[in-house]
Structure formats: C-alpha cells, structure tokens
Amino acid sequence: MTFSRAVKIAPSILSADFANFGAECRALEIQGADWIHVDVMDGHFVPNITFGPATCAAIRPHIKGVMDVHLMIAPADAYLEAFANAGADVISVHYEAGPHIHRTLQTIRKLGKKVGLAINPGTPAAVLENALDMIDLVNVMTVNPGFGGQKFIMSQLEKVATLRKMIGDRPIHIEIDGGVTVETAPLVVAAGADVLVAGSAVFAGGSVQNPDAYGANIALLRASCGL
Ligand code: DX5
Ligand code: ZN
C-alpha cells in the first residue's frame, strides 16, 4: 500500500448480499472499487451484528486490493490478532471502544497492519492529537455507526477540515464513513477527505446478477467530486 491522497472509493459490503460476499467483492473491484470496506459489528458497541474474523478470512481471497476492516466492537484488543490473521490490510478501531486506545493502536502496528482510528460523530477531532504518530488512517464517522443507509451528519464537515489541518504532511488517510452520496462526496473531498466509504450509494439498483450498476454508481461518485 503506497500512500496517496488521491480520492479512493471504498464500497462497504454491509450493503452486499451476505450469501454472496465472494462474488460481490470480485464484482466491486471489476466495477472500479479502490478499496473494499468490511464492517464488523458486535451488537454491543453498536446495536447491530454482522460477522467476525472467520468471515473476513473467507472474503480475503476474493479481494485483490485493499481489505479495509472497520471494527465496531468493544473490547477490540482480544480480537486484533484474529483480524490480522484473517488478512486485513487496514484495521480500524473506535476511539470510544476502550480505555486504552494507545495500547490498541500499538498492537495493530505490531501485527504489521495499517492502523486506523475511527471516531464517532460526537467525538471531537482533538482526541487524535496524541495519536497522530501512531496511525495511518482516521475514519470520520458521518453517521452513528451500526447501520447503512443513514443520513450524513453535516456538522462533521468542519471536523474533517480540522483533521486535515492537524494531519498536515503526515501520510494519514482521512476516510469518511456514512451517508456518502453524490451530494455529500464533493463536500467531504473539498474538506480534505481521500477515502470515501459508500454502502447504499454503490449498491443502489445493483446485484451480483447486475454488477454494472455498481460501476455506474462508483463512476457517479467520482464524477461528483470532479474526478
Ligand atoms: C456504518 C458503517 C458504514 C456503512 C455505510 O456503521 O460503518 O460503513 O456501511 O453505509 P452507507 O454508505 O449506506 O451510509
Ligand atoms: Zn464502516
């Protein structure tokens, strides 16, 4: 993974056909996805359950590029090795998920993975100040985590701009997660984001049988940002 600030579209398989993850991931990459975003939910940190490391490992061979695993689980520490062994390229944990975020980030680094730190809409940008030298990505949640298809929270735009200033020249990705559409994508890119997670906006009107719709949706997202 070489660092670049070019805009990347990362479809979230939360909106995929759960019985066809392999085919969905292959289709998404053929249709122009840059990264594949994998949402892990535990029914405790967030009010929804998806799947765990075994499913991530099963998906891995179907992804040629970056597998971006977003852990919405608490506690996270005990499971980091399992997600690393499952083949994640990026592992993001939530700032809010435990009392020792510094240790959690160190553990991901030691496992040889790119380190992501996710922050909920109610968490200020300032919490990153003491983590900037430890992370490769910040995931700015622009909805309350747990479900796809929610409305983008506009107040997060200012946070993205603040983070962009804090990050400066450091090779840290700013990822936006939740409510990314052709309306909101250009706003977050203008504020400094470079990874756009999109579930409903990519999967709308498509299916494993009709993957061309994914490609059309990805192209629309890129075009909305002037790409
Ligand atoms: C929300 C997840 C997101 C979600 C985005 O908890 O982290 O990745 O799938 O879905 P949309 O793009 O539909 O808001
Ligand atoms: Zn996510």
Short mmCIF file of N, CA and C and ligand atoms in Angstrom, two decimals, residues 12-15 37-39 41 46 70 72 94 139 141 143-151 177-180 197-202, ligand 1:
data_model
loop_
_atom_site.label_atom_id
_atom_site.label_comp_id
_atom_site.label_asym_id
_atom_site.label_seq_id
_atom_site.Cartn_x
_atom_site.Cartn_y
_atom_site.Cartn_z
N SER A 12 -18.78 -0.41 0.94
CA SER A 12 -18.97 -1.18 2.17
C SER A 12 -19.83 -2.39 1.87
N ILE A 13 -19.32 -3.58 2.20
CA ILE A 13 -20.09 -4.80 1.93
C ILE A 13 -21.24 -4.99 2.91
N LEU A 14 -21.43 -4.01 3.79
CA LEU A 14 -22.63 -4.05 4.65
C LEU A 14 -23.89 -4.03 3.78
N SER A 15 -23.78 -3.44 2.59
CA SER A 15 -24.94 -3.38 1.70
C SER A 15 -24.95 -4.51 0.67
N HIS A 37 -14.42 -2.08 1.92
CA HIS A 37 -14.63 -1.74 3.34
C HIS A 37 -15.49 -2.82 3.99
N VAL A 38 -14.98 -3.36 5.09
CA VAL A 38 -15.61 -4.51 5.73
C VAL A 38 -16.04 -4.12 7.15
N ASP A 39 -17.34 -4.04 7.38
CA ASP A 39 -17.88 -3.55 8.65
C ASP A 39 -18.17 -4.70 9.61
N MET A 41 -19.49 -5.71 13.25
CA MET A 41 -20.32 -5.17 14.33
C MET A 41 -20.65 -6.27 15.34
N VAL A 46 -22.12 -1.39 18.99
CA VAL A 46 -23.16 -0.85 18.11
C VAL A 46 -24.38 -1.78 18.16
N HIS A 70 -13.21 -2.39 9.42
CA HIS A 70 -13.69 -1.39 10.39
C HIS A 70 -14.34 -2.15 11.55
N MET A 72 -16.30 -2.33 14.72
CA MET A 72 -17.23 -1.66 15.63
C MET A 72 -17.53 -2.66 16.75
N HIS A 94 -12.37 1.81 17.17
CA HIS A 94 -13.00 3.06 17.61
C HIS A 94 -12.32 3.63 18.84
N ASN A 139 -10.86 7.33 10.52
CA ASN A 139 -12.20 7.12 9.96
C ASN A 139 -13.14 8.09 10.68
N MET A 141 -16.63 9.09 11.28
CA MET A 141 -18.00 8.58 11.13
C MET A 141 -18.93 9.77 10.89
N VAL A 143 -22.15 9.20 10.24
CA VAL A 143 -23.45 8.76 10.78
C VAL A 143 -23.10 8.08 12.10
N ASN A 144 -24.09 7.80 12.91
CA ASN A 144 -23.83 6.99 14.10
C ASN A 144 -23.68 5.54 13.65
N PRO A 145 -22.55 4.91 14.00
CA PRO A 145 -22.27 3.59 13.45
C PRO A 145 -23.31 2.55 13.85
N GLY A 146 -23.51 1.59 12.96
CA GLY A 146 -24.42 0.49 13.25
C GLY A 146 -25.26 0.07 12.05
N PHE A 147 -25.58 1.02 11.20
CA PHE A 147 -26.48 0.71 10.09
C PHE A 147 -26.07 1.47 8.83
N GLY A 148 -26.35 0.85 7.67
CA GLY A 148 -26.18 1.54 6.40
C GLY A 148 -27.40 2.41 6.14
N GLY A 149 -27.30 3.24 5.13
CA GLY A 149 -28.45 3.99 4.65
C GLY A 149 -28.92 5.13 5.53
N GLN A 150 -28.06 5.63 6.42
CA GLN A 150 -28.47 6.75 7.26
C GLN A 150 -28.05 8.08 6.62
N LYS A 151 -28.60 9.15 7.18
CA LYS A 151 -28.36 10.48 6.62
C LYS A 151 -27.03 11.05 7.13
N ASP A 177 -17.11 7.83 6.54
CA ASP A 177 -17.92 6.62 6.61
C ASP A 177 -19.35 6.96 7.05
N GLY A 178 -20.26 6.85 6.09
CA GLY A 178 -21.68 7.02 6.39
C GLY A 178 -22.33 8.15 5.61
N GLY A 179 -23.38 7.79 4.88
CA GLY A 179 -24.16 8.81 4.17
C GLY A 179 -23.44 9.46 3.01
N VAL A 180 -22.43 8.77 2.47
CA VAL A 180 -21.74 9.34 1.30
C VAL A 180 -22.61 9.13 0.06
N VAL A 197 -16.05 5.86 1.96
CA VAL A 197 -16.79 4.61 2.14
C VAL A 197 -18.21 4.87 1.64
N ALA A 198 -18.75 3.94 0.89
CA ALA A 198 -20.14 4.10 0.45
C ALA A 198 -20.80 2.74 0.35
N GLY A 199 -21.89 2.58 1.07
CA GLY A 199 -22.65 1.34 1.03
C GLY A 199 -23.83 1.51 0.09
N SER A 200 -24.89 2.14 0.60
CA SER A 200 -26.12 2.25 -0.21
C SER A 200 -25.89 2.94 -1.55
N ALA A 201 -25.01 3.95 -1.58
CA ALA A 201 -24.83 4.71 -2.82
C ALA A 201 -24.18 3.86 -3.92
N VAL A 202 -23.39 2.86 -3.53
CA VAL A 202 -22.76 2.00 -4.53
C VAL A 202 -23.68 0.85 -4.94
C1 DX5 B 1 -21.97 2.25 9.42
C2 DX5 B 1 -20.86 1.57 8.63
C3 DX5 B 1 -20.72 2.10 7.24
C4 DX5 B 1 -21.95 1.89 6.40
C5 DX5 B 1 -22.06 2.97 5.40
O1 DX5 B 1 -21.94 1.82 10.71
O2 DX5 B 1 -19.61 1.76 9.28
O3 DX5 B 1 -19.56 1.59 6.61
O4 DX5 B 1 -21.96 0.67 5.76
O5 DX5 B 1 -23.27 2.80 4.73
P1 DX5 B 1 -23.96 3.96 3.89
O6 DX5 B 1 -22.98 4.36 2.81
O7 DX5 B 1 -25.18 3.32 3.37
O8 DX5 B 1 -24.22 5.10 4.84
#
